């Protein structure tokens, strides 16, 4: 009987954790308290990687603690593990009514993950229940993601009298007004924001953009350098400073800042972590060495920096190129003795891990032993230290497939015997913030007046049916389009077409980069000189025959297109 009672008492006996209302996590109460304290201390210092393991220990014992759940979600978000952060917050919402902290973290996560509709819904709920200057700033940012500038500006104008000393509100109002009404209209709001917070990273970086849009790069650089000095651990000001140094021809100063683009804390689609495990090439002699060059950024940037690959190909014993799948056959043709492999990306805990499967299999099996690896955009930095050091390779870069080039040549001849001019007028990434960089179709009038002297060939990828119809409606001109070719998926076709054109007129986007990298004479248009001019305002230094037509300060697309038309006449008419 006594033995039975002892068994009963053993079954109901609680651990110290359970006695204080916590779950039995298999650790002592003192260990939970220690972990929670350590996690909170690291979080206060923004040491998120150190904070998270301690917080997860505490979570095992406190699975329903809403402040702890919120802190864990915030830590995950700061580390880039945003999907898991949202899952944690959803857990928190099942155990309590939405608190200010939970709604605020959810709003910020939705903004970071570009879930703009969700962000607006959460933000409107947040400012209704817990009005504050910062919540209104975040809601305005959410409106921006949907292009709702009128709604955002109206809201900000209504709440600014309640928070007149909030520099963040003035800053976000300035960015909204700039997007809707232009650069000049936003200046007064940026100046007020800077008066209130002269050392604020976001204000300095945003105001720098206004000077870039005006073509006043020196003033923009001063603001970005100031932002870097005040916030050296944040990658974005470094990248802005790098691009402005490049624009100004100060390449040696630009390259160290440009390496901050690789910071894994940036958005998932902006960087990647390589899994090859190789040491970095630091510019040393490559004689007798094997070098792996790793793809990065969008395909236009990949081809742009790829113009340096022919120089590396000549200097190494064996060149290994990891690239976008669409470029494999082009690179194999241009570099017959190189090993070319496509990359594969895997996403884990909010990070992008990049692999080169065939190369890494050869490495694992002992068939290949590279000496170094280098990220593609870092490779030219050891030689491109000044504007006059950048030159095109004598043998060019991209080579068209002879069979496909011949097929395109035959098809073009059926149009007429007139010279052929390729056209691309925008990027594939369309947003109100970037629209000023690209010409509207309405501005193409001076170029379309040449339709009796040249044939225009479409190089703009994506869905262009309505845009081509607009050219026809406005100017009565047919832009000839290869409807059976997917220009976005088929880069070989882009190069084959460019190899048969007399000239290409393109925005500073991927089609223009394919053209100039193929050796086709190319005119690039933009509201202002792109950062990769590397200090030369008129020509693309790494291309055989490519030039810029841009504005000095005030954006005037009618003037740009008149100058483009004049250049077409000089070359072809």
XYZ file of C-alpha atoms in Angstrom:
573
model
C 0.000 0.000 0.000
C 2.814 2.374 0.945
C 4.601 1.458 -2.299
C 1.429 2.314 -4.294
C 1.149 5.711 -2.613
C 4.781 6.419 -3.393
C 4.135 5.651 -7.073
C 1.117 8.009 -7.080
C 3.141 10.786 -5.483
C 5.898 10.282 -8.077
C 3.386 10.678 -10.901
C 2.052 14.036 -9.679
C 5.317 15.466 -8.420
C 6.214 18.616 -10.391
C 9.582 19.891 -11.455
C 10.764 23.276 -10.258
C 9.935 24.669 -13.686
C 6.370 23.387 -13.509
C 5.943 24.765 -10.001
C 6.546 28.293 -11.313
C 4.234 27.788 -14.282
C 6.804 26.828 -16.911
C 6.989 23.807 -19.183
C 9.307 20.950 -18.334
C 12.080 21.557 -20.875
C 14.589 19.137 -19.429
C 16.761 21.922 -18.010
C 16.882 23.507 -14.590
C 15.043 26.665 -13.576
C 18.354 28.447 -13.040
C 19.457 27.453 -16.558
C 16.251 28.937 -18.035
C 16.717 32.168 -16.107
C 20.354 32.345 -17.162
C 19.481 31.718 -20.826
C 16.715 34.330 -20.820
C 18.981 36.941 -19.244
C 21.813 36.206 -21.672
C 19.459 36.324 -24.680
C 17.992 39.654 -23.604
C 21.452 41.153 -23.018
C 22.694 40.089 -26.458
C 19.472 41.395 -28.054
C 19.916 44.784 -26.369
C 23.361 44.957 -27.987
C 21.845 43.799 -31.305
C 23.992 40.657 -31.216
C 21.245 38.592 -32.799
C 23.291 35.490 -33.636
C 24.418 35.237 -30.004
C 20.973 36.064 -28.616
C 18.939 33.481 -30.494
C 20.367 30.217 -29.026
C 19.745 31.476 -25.476
C 16.227 32.661 -26.323
C 15.349 29.300 -27.844
C 16.418 27.554 -24.623
C 14.078 29.839 -22.692
C 11.296 29.265 -25.228
C 11.332 25.537 -24.512
C 10.280 26.349 -20.957
C 8.098 29.365 -21.837
C 6.290 28.421 -25.066
C 3.348 30.756 -24.403
C 5.322 33.823 -23.280
C 4.322 36.536 -25.765
C 7.187 39.005 -25.085
C 9.668 36.168 -25.514
C 7.997 35.034 -28.743
C 8.125 38.589 -30.044
C 11.816 38.916 -29.196
C 12.603 35.590 -30.895
C 10.698 36.685 -34.014
C 12.550 39.986 -34.065
C 15.898 38.180 -33.733
C 15.019 35.820 -36.577
C 14.006 38.754 -38.755
C 17.248 40.595 -38.102
C 19.175 37.462 -39.070
C 17.247 37.196 -42.321
C 15.178 34.159 -41.287
C 11.960 35.991 -42.011
C 9.704 33.056 -42.868
C 10.406 31.477 -39.489
C 9.900 34.828 -37.786
C 6.402 35.104 -39.214
C 5.642 31.563 -38.067
C 6.709 32.465 -34.519
C 4.472 35.527 -34.570
C 1.542 33.487 -35.811
C 2.140 31.251 -32.788
C 2.043 34.310 -30.546
C -1.249 35.433 -32.057
C -2.854 32.091 -31.145
C -2.223 32.629 -27.432
C -3.131 36.291 -27.041
C -4.883 39.247 -28.596
C -2.579 41.158 -30.960
C -0.364 43.439 -28.883
C 1.458 46.527 -30.110
C 4.775 44.666 -30.122
C 3.447 41.743 -32.130
C 1.693 43.952 -34.681
C 4.784 46.131 -35.046
C 7.108 43.193 -35.647
C 4.609 41.680 -38.107
C 4.418 44.972 -39.990
C 8.188 45.242 -40.270
C 8.493 41.630 -41.385
C 5.807 42.072 -44.032
C 7.637 45.137 -45.351
C 10.991 43.316 -45.437
C 9.416 40.360 -47.234
C 7.700 42.741 -49.709
C 4.237 41.517 -48.692
C 2.827 45.004 -49.181
C -0.891 44.173 -48.955
C -0.349 42.343 -45.669
C 1.818 45.195 -44.424
C -0.897 47.766 -45.137
C -3.562 45.698 -43.354
C -1.397 45.200 -40.272
C -0.189 48.808 -40.348
C -3.685 50.272 -40.481
C -4.681 48.086 -37.542
C -1.575 49.173 -35.649
C -1.972 52.944 -36.079
C -5.654 52.724 -35.171
C -4.971 50.937 -31.897
C -1.520 52.347 -31.052
C -0.853 55.618 -32.930
C 2.811 56.630 -32.937
C 5.178 58.406 -35.322
C 7.166 55.249 -36.119
C 4.041 53.209 -36.826
C 2.891 55.856 -39.307
C 6.342 55.791 -40.942
C 6.091 52.026 -41.408
C 2.548 52.264 -42.762
C 3.697 54.892 -45.264
C 6.456 52.513 -46.382
C 3.841 49.788 -46.828
C 1.723 52.115 -48.978
C 4.803 52.739 -51.128
C 5.024 49.036 -51.931
C 1.578 49.290 -53.502
C 2.331 52.567 -55.265
C -0.271 54.372 -53.133
C 1.599 57.658 -52.877
C -1.516 59.833 -52.659
C -2.848 57.876 -49.682
C 0.553 57.905 -48.010
C 1.158 61.637 -48.467
C -2.359 62.536 -47.295
C -1.916 60.450 -44.158
C 1.512 61.920 -43.379
C 0.291 65.485 -43.812
C -2.527 64.780 -41.364
C -0.323 63.258 -38.650
C 2.762 65.500 -38.885
C 1.129 68.226 -36.725
C 0.819 65.554 -34.009
C 4.522 64.587 -34.255
C 6.296 67.694 -35.635
C 9.669 66.664 -34.158
C 9.733 63.236 -35.804
C 12.545 63.298 -38.353
C 11.455 59.872 -39.586
C 8.051 61.251 -40.598
C 9.643 64.151 -42.477
C 12.050 61.726 -44.158
C 9.395 59.319 -45.360
C 7.216 62.230 -46.527
C 10.178 63.494 -48.564
C 10.650 60.130 -50.277
C 6.932 59.895 -51.090
C 6.770 63.418 -52.489
C 9.906 62.799 -54.572
C 8.367 59.674 -56.083
C 5.121 61.443 -56.921
C 6.086 65.072 -57.613
C 9.794 65.038 -58.430
C 13.116 65.802 -56.764
C 12.741 69.547 -56.242
C 9.414 69.227 -54.441
C 10.963 66.935 -51.826
C 13.942 69.111 -50.837
C 12.163 71.123 -48.159
C 11.076 67.949 -46.360
C 14.562 66.388 -46.483
C 16.057 69.602 -45.111
C 13.635 69.580 -42.183
C 14.396 65.925 -41.488
C 18.140 66.664 -41.455
C 17.634 69.674 -39.216
C 15.978 67.415 -36.658
C 18.426 64.490 -37.060
C 21.598 65.568 -38.881
C 23.316 62.190 -38.407
C 20.482 59.854 -39.332
C 21.555 57.067 -41.729
C 18.227 56.775 -43.541
C 17.872 60.506 -44.120
C 21.435 60.903 -45.398
C 21.064 57.939 -47.774
C 17.648 59.024 -49.062
C 18.716 62.623 -49.617
C 21.800 61.378 -51.482
C 19.458 59.719 -53.982
C 17.951 63.125 -54.772
C 21.369 64.476 -55.714
C 22.042 61.380 -57.836
C 18.797 61.976 -59.702
C 19.936 65.553 -60.348
C 23.319 64.374 -61.598
C 25.072 66.105 -58.677
C 27.212 63.153 -57.738
C 29.767 64.945 -55.575
C 27.061 66.169 -53.180
C 25.534 62.681 -53.127
C 28.932 61.170 -52.346
C 29.472 63.537 -49.416
C 26.188 62.409 -47.868
C 26.917 58.717 -48.422
C 30.428 58.935 -46.993
C 28.987 60.681 -43.953
C 26.443 57.868 -43.571
C 29.249 55.272 -43.783
C 31.300 57.045 -41.125
C 28.306 57.139 -38.775
C 27.124 53.579 -39.517
C 30.104 51.501 -40.704
C 28.389 48.161 -40.027
C 25.395 48.842 -42.332
C 26.050 47.644 -45.912
C 23.766 49.947 -47.933
C 25.679 53.237 -47.379
C 28.888 51.450 -48.373
C 27.309 50.283 -51.624
C 26.002 53.775 -52.346
C 29.443 55.252 -51.648
C 31.106 52.635 -53.881
C 28.862 53.415 -56.830
C 29.419 57.149 -56.421
C 33.186 56.682 -56.210
C 32.971 54.639 -59.415
C 30.934 57.386 -61.071
C 33.567 59.936 -60.088
C 36.422 57.796 -61.376
C 37.819 57.134 -57.890
C 37.942 53.394 -58.413
C 40.532 52.547 -55.773
C 38.284 54.069 -53.125
C 35.194 52.409 -54.536
C 36.185 48.716 -54.576
C 36.546 48.219 -50.779
C 33.085 49.701 -50.222
C 31.596 47.630 -53.054
C 32.502 44.395 -51.264
C 29.796 45.194 -48.709
C 27.244 44.072 -51.307
C 28.060 40.528 -50.124
C 26.891 41.128 -46.555
C 24.476 38.231 -45.794
C 22.299 40.557 -43.719
C 21.061 42.177 -46.902
C 17.802 40.998 -48.440
C 17.696 37.407 -49.612
C 17.552 38.361 -53.301
C 20.552 40.699 -53.013
C 23.293 38.351 -51.887
C 24.247 34.699 -51.482
C 26.524 32.449 -49.469
C 28.773 30.147 -51.505
C 29.235 26.538 -50.434
C 32.486 25.740 -52.298
C 34.669 26.288 -49.220
C 37.610 27.730 -51.166
C 39.915 30.547 -50.121
C 39.656 33.881 -51.914
C 41.910 35.054 -54.685
C 43.495 38.306 -53.496
C 45.078 39.440 -56.740
C 48.238 37.309 -56.598
C 49.914 35.840 -59.704
C 47.693 33.251 -61.391
C 50.366 31.459 -63.395
C 49.868 27.704 -63.044
C 46.772 28.232 -60.884
C 43.143 27.107 -61.113
C 40.558 29.796 -60.361
C 36.821 29.477 -59.757
C 34.840 32.621 -60.660
C 31.443 32.681 -58.943
C 28.304 34.201 -60.425
C 26.393 36.889 -58.577
C 23.732 39.595 -59.042
C 21.276 39.789 -61.947
C 22.064 38.525 -65.396
C 22.768 42.003 -66.791
C 25.361 42.618 -64.074
C 26.757 39.123 -64.564
C 27.365 39.774 -68.252
C 28.724 43.264 -67.537
C 31.409 42.010 -65.144
C 31.838 38.973 -67.389
C 33.608 41.265 -69.845
C 36.659 40.785 -67.618
C 36.634 36.983 -67.951
C 38.692 36.939 -71.214
C 41.590 38.546 -69.341
C 41.437 35.946 -66.563
C 41.172 33.157 -69.143
C 44.568 34.164 -70.534
C 46.310 34.306 -67.154
C 45.283 31.113 -65.390
C 46.212 27.500 -65.958
C 42.542 26.531 -65.671
C 39.531 28.828 -65.421
C 36.325 27.550 -63.840
C 33.255 29.717 -64.415
C 30.132 29.372 -62.326
C 27.329 31.208 -64.082
C 23.623 31.605 -64.673
C 22.251 28.572 -66.531
C 21.250 30.694 -69.551
C 24.884 31.664 -70.110
C 26.501 28.206 -70.043
C 26.588 27.542 -73.795
C 27.795 31.075 -74.561
C 30.658 30.750 -72.089
C 31.576 27.273 -73.309
C 31.883 28.646 -76.845
C 33.959 31.664 -75.790
C 36.179 29.769 -73.332
C 36.615 26.262 -74.809
C 39.316 25.200 -72.333
C 37.445 26.427 -69.266
C 35.101 24.428 -67.063
C 31.664 26.079 -67.115
C 28.963 25.132 -64.618
C 25.558 26.611 -63.830
C 24.682 27.624 -60.296
C 21.915 26.188 -58.135
C 20.449 28.141 -55.237
C 18.963 26.668 -52.079
C 17.133 28.703 -49.474
C 17.553 27.731 -45.866
C 16.474 29.733 -42.832
C 16.100 32.861 -44.931
C 19.555 32.673 -46.562
C 20.439 31.898 -50.164
C 23.154 29.252 -50.512
C 24.734 28.998 -53.962
C 26.245 25.763 -55.278
C 27.995 24.809 -58.504
C 26.923 21.136 -58.511
C 29.114 19.646 -61.224
C 32.244 21.518 -60.164
C 31.729 20.712 -56.491
C 31.132 17.048 -57.285
C 34.448 16.977 -59.136
C 36.100 18.620 -56.143
C 34.615 16.042 -53.739
C 35.790 13.172 -55.935
C 39.321 14.594 -56.185
C 39.122 15.285 -59.930
C 39.451 19.045 -59.513
C 41.388 21.115 -57.010
C 40.921 24.877 -57.514
C 43.502 27.074 -55.817
C 41.213 30.055 -55.273
C 37.713 31.386 -55.803
C 36.593 34.943 -56.501
C 33.163 36.552 -56.706
C 32.635 37.752 -60.260
C 32.239 41.465 -59.509
C 35.389 41.479 -57.345
C 37.590 40.034 -60.084
C 38.246 43.260 -62.065
C 38.997 45.270 -58.923
C 42.664 44.319 -58.784
C 43.292 45.734 -62.259
C 40.554 48.328 -62.703
C 42.109 50.736 -60.219
C 41.688 53.790 -62.453
C 39.553 54.818 -65.420
C 42.411 54.483 -67.899
C 43.056 50.884 -66.775
C 39.710 49.640 -68.144
C 39.780 48.384 -71.726
C 37.814 45.930 -73.865
C 39.482 42.644 -74.730
C 40.876 42.619 -78.262
C 39.008 39.403 -79.113
C 35.747 40.570 -77.611
C 33.512 38.685 -75.222
C 30.264 36.962 -76.257
C 30.220 35.034 -79.538
C 27.019 34.089 -81.336
C 26.205 30.528 -82.280
C 26.975 30.412 -86.062
C 23.869 28.374 -86.882
C 21.503 30.625 -84.963
C 23.168 33.774 -86.249
C 22.723 32.519 -89.813
C 19.047 31.795 -89.214
C 18.465 35.274 -87.765
C 20.341 36.849 -90.696
C 18.015 35.177 -93.180
C 14.932 36.296 -91.276
C 16.111 39.889 -91.049
C 16.767 40.029 -94.797
C 13.114 39.273 -95.470
C 12.118 42.577 -93.809
C 14.049 44.894 -96.154
C 17.557 45.866 -97.191
C 17.622 48.848 -94.804
C 19.992 48.977 -91.809
C 18.670 47.235 -88.714
C 18.429 48.998 -85.327
C 17.569 47.046 -82.181
C 15.404 48.715 -79.528
C 14.969 48.129 -75.789
C 13.435 50.912 -73.713
C 13.229 49.780 -70.079
C 14.374 47.322 -67.458
C 12.461 44.166 -66.678
C 12.051 45.521 -63.135
C 9.332 48.157 -63.302
C 8.686 50.429 -60.322
C 7.654 54.017 -59.780
C 10.974 54.698 -58.028
C 12.969 53.581 -61.111
C 10.715 54.892 -63.888
C 12.611 58.174 -64.243
C 15.628 56.213 -65.534
C 13.771 55.052 -68.653
C 12.190 56.825 -71.561
C 8.484 56.686 -72.185
C 7.381 55.542 -75.623
C 5.960 59.030 -76.149
C 9.508 60.468 -76.173
C 10.658 58.211 -79.046
C 9.269 60.533 -81.740
C 12.621 61.785 -83.117
C 13.896 58.212 -83.401
C 10.719 56.932 -85.047
C 11.042 59.623 -87.719
C 13.896 57.523 -89.113
C 11.612 54.565 -89.916
C 11.894 55.267 -93.650
C 15.672 54.828 -93.416
C 16.086 51.936 -90.925
C 14.158 48.920 -89.658
C 13.552 48.674 -85.911
C 13.923 45.269 -84.234
C 12.513 44.547 -80.791
C 15.001 43.482 -78.101
C 12.765 44.273 -75.130
C 12.052 41.070 -73.232
C 8.867 40.267 -71.342
C 5.298 41.025 -72.364
C 5.529 43.831 -74.912
C 2.367 43.411 -77.005
C 0.722 46.587 -75.720
C 3.940 48.597 -75.984
C 4.565 47.526 -79.572
C 0.959 48.445 -80.368
C 1.578 51.850 -78.819
C 4.543 52.468 -81.148
C 2.253 51.601 -84.058
C -0.558 53.858 -82.827
C 1.632 56.871 -82.063
C 4.035 56.705 -84.992
C 2.639 54.233 -87.511
C 5.845 52.219 -87.150
C 6.103 48.441 -86.865
C 8.779 47.325 -84.416
C 9.636 43.912 -85.846
C 9.377 41.220 -83.188
C 10.488 37.580 -83.227
C 7.358 36.214 -81.590
C 8.692 32.655 -81.493
C 11.699 33.703 -79.357
C 11.562 34.232 -75.609
C 14.151 36.979 -75.224
C 14.262 36.640 -71.457
C 14.904 32.902 -71.420
C 17.043 32.648 -74.559
C 20.222 34.705 -74.196
C 21.747 32.849 -77.158
C 18.998 34.396 -79.299
C 19.789 37.881 -77.965
C 23.422 37.488 -78.982
C 22.523 35.991 -82.352
C 20.203 38.911 -83.107
C 22.718 41.524 -81.907
C 25.430 40.008 -84.112
C 23.261 40.803 -87.144
C 22.241 44.349 -86.228
C 23.892 47.535 -87.378
C 23.142 49.355 -84.126
C 21.278 48.884 -80.851
C 19.555 51.634 -78.855
C 18.808 50.441 -75.361
C 18.174 51.573 -71.828
C 20.912 50.700 -69.336
C 19.524 47.211 -68.847
C 20.237 43.606 -69.795
C 19.445 43.825 -73.561
C 21.926 46.661 -73.957
C 24.531 44.725 -71.994
C 24.063 41.638 -74.217
C 24.452 43.829 -77.284
C 27.622 45.698 -76.290
C 29.165 42.475 -74.927
C 28.610 40.927 -78.367
C 30.502 43.722 -80.085
C 27.427 45.308 -81.666
C 27.586 49.141 -81.760
C 25.340 50.247 -78.911
C 23.819 53.508 -77.680
C 22.723 53.377 -74.047
C 20.186 55.880 -72.730
C 19.503 56.880 -69.138
C 18.343 59.824 -67.065
C 21.911 60.082 -65.786
C 25.226 58.295 -66.237
C 25.184 54.838 -64.592
C 27.692 54.079 -61.856
C 29.439 51.514 -64.046
C 30.678 54.236 -66.387
C 33.716 54.140 -64.042
C 34.437 57.831 -64.479
C 33.815 58.230 -68.230
C 30.589 60.025 -69.138
C 30.551 59.270 -72.847
C 31.610 55.709 -73.581
C 31.508 52.240 -72.022
C 35.141 51.560 -71.280
C 35.012 47.762 -71.312
C 33.132 47.561 -74.648
C 34.408 47.831 -78.202
C 31.808 50.346 -79.406
C 29.236 51.589 -76.895
C 28.347 55.086 -75.746
C 26.024 56.830 -73.297
C 23.408 59.454 -74.087
C 22.255 60.939 -70.785
C 21.162 64.175 -69.105
C 23.558 66.423 -67.231
C 21.157 67.444 -64.457
C 17.500 68.059 -65.360
C 15.949 64.939 -66.897
C 14.770 65.723 -70.421
C 13.912 62.634 -72.422
C 12.836 64.645 -75.465
C 16.364 66.047 -75.674
C 17.927 62.602 -75.154
C 15.924 61.103 -77.994
C 16.767 63.990 -80.324
C 20.459 63.318 -79.667
C 19.959 59.570 -80.165
C 18.265 60.219 -83.502
C 21.207 62.404 -84.522
C 23.667 59.635 -83.685
C 21.667 57.088 -85.708
C 21.798 59.452 -88.696
C 25.552 59.890 -88.311
C 26.165 56.142 -88.161
C 23.665 54.719 -90.628
C 21.997 57.380 -92.747
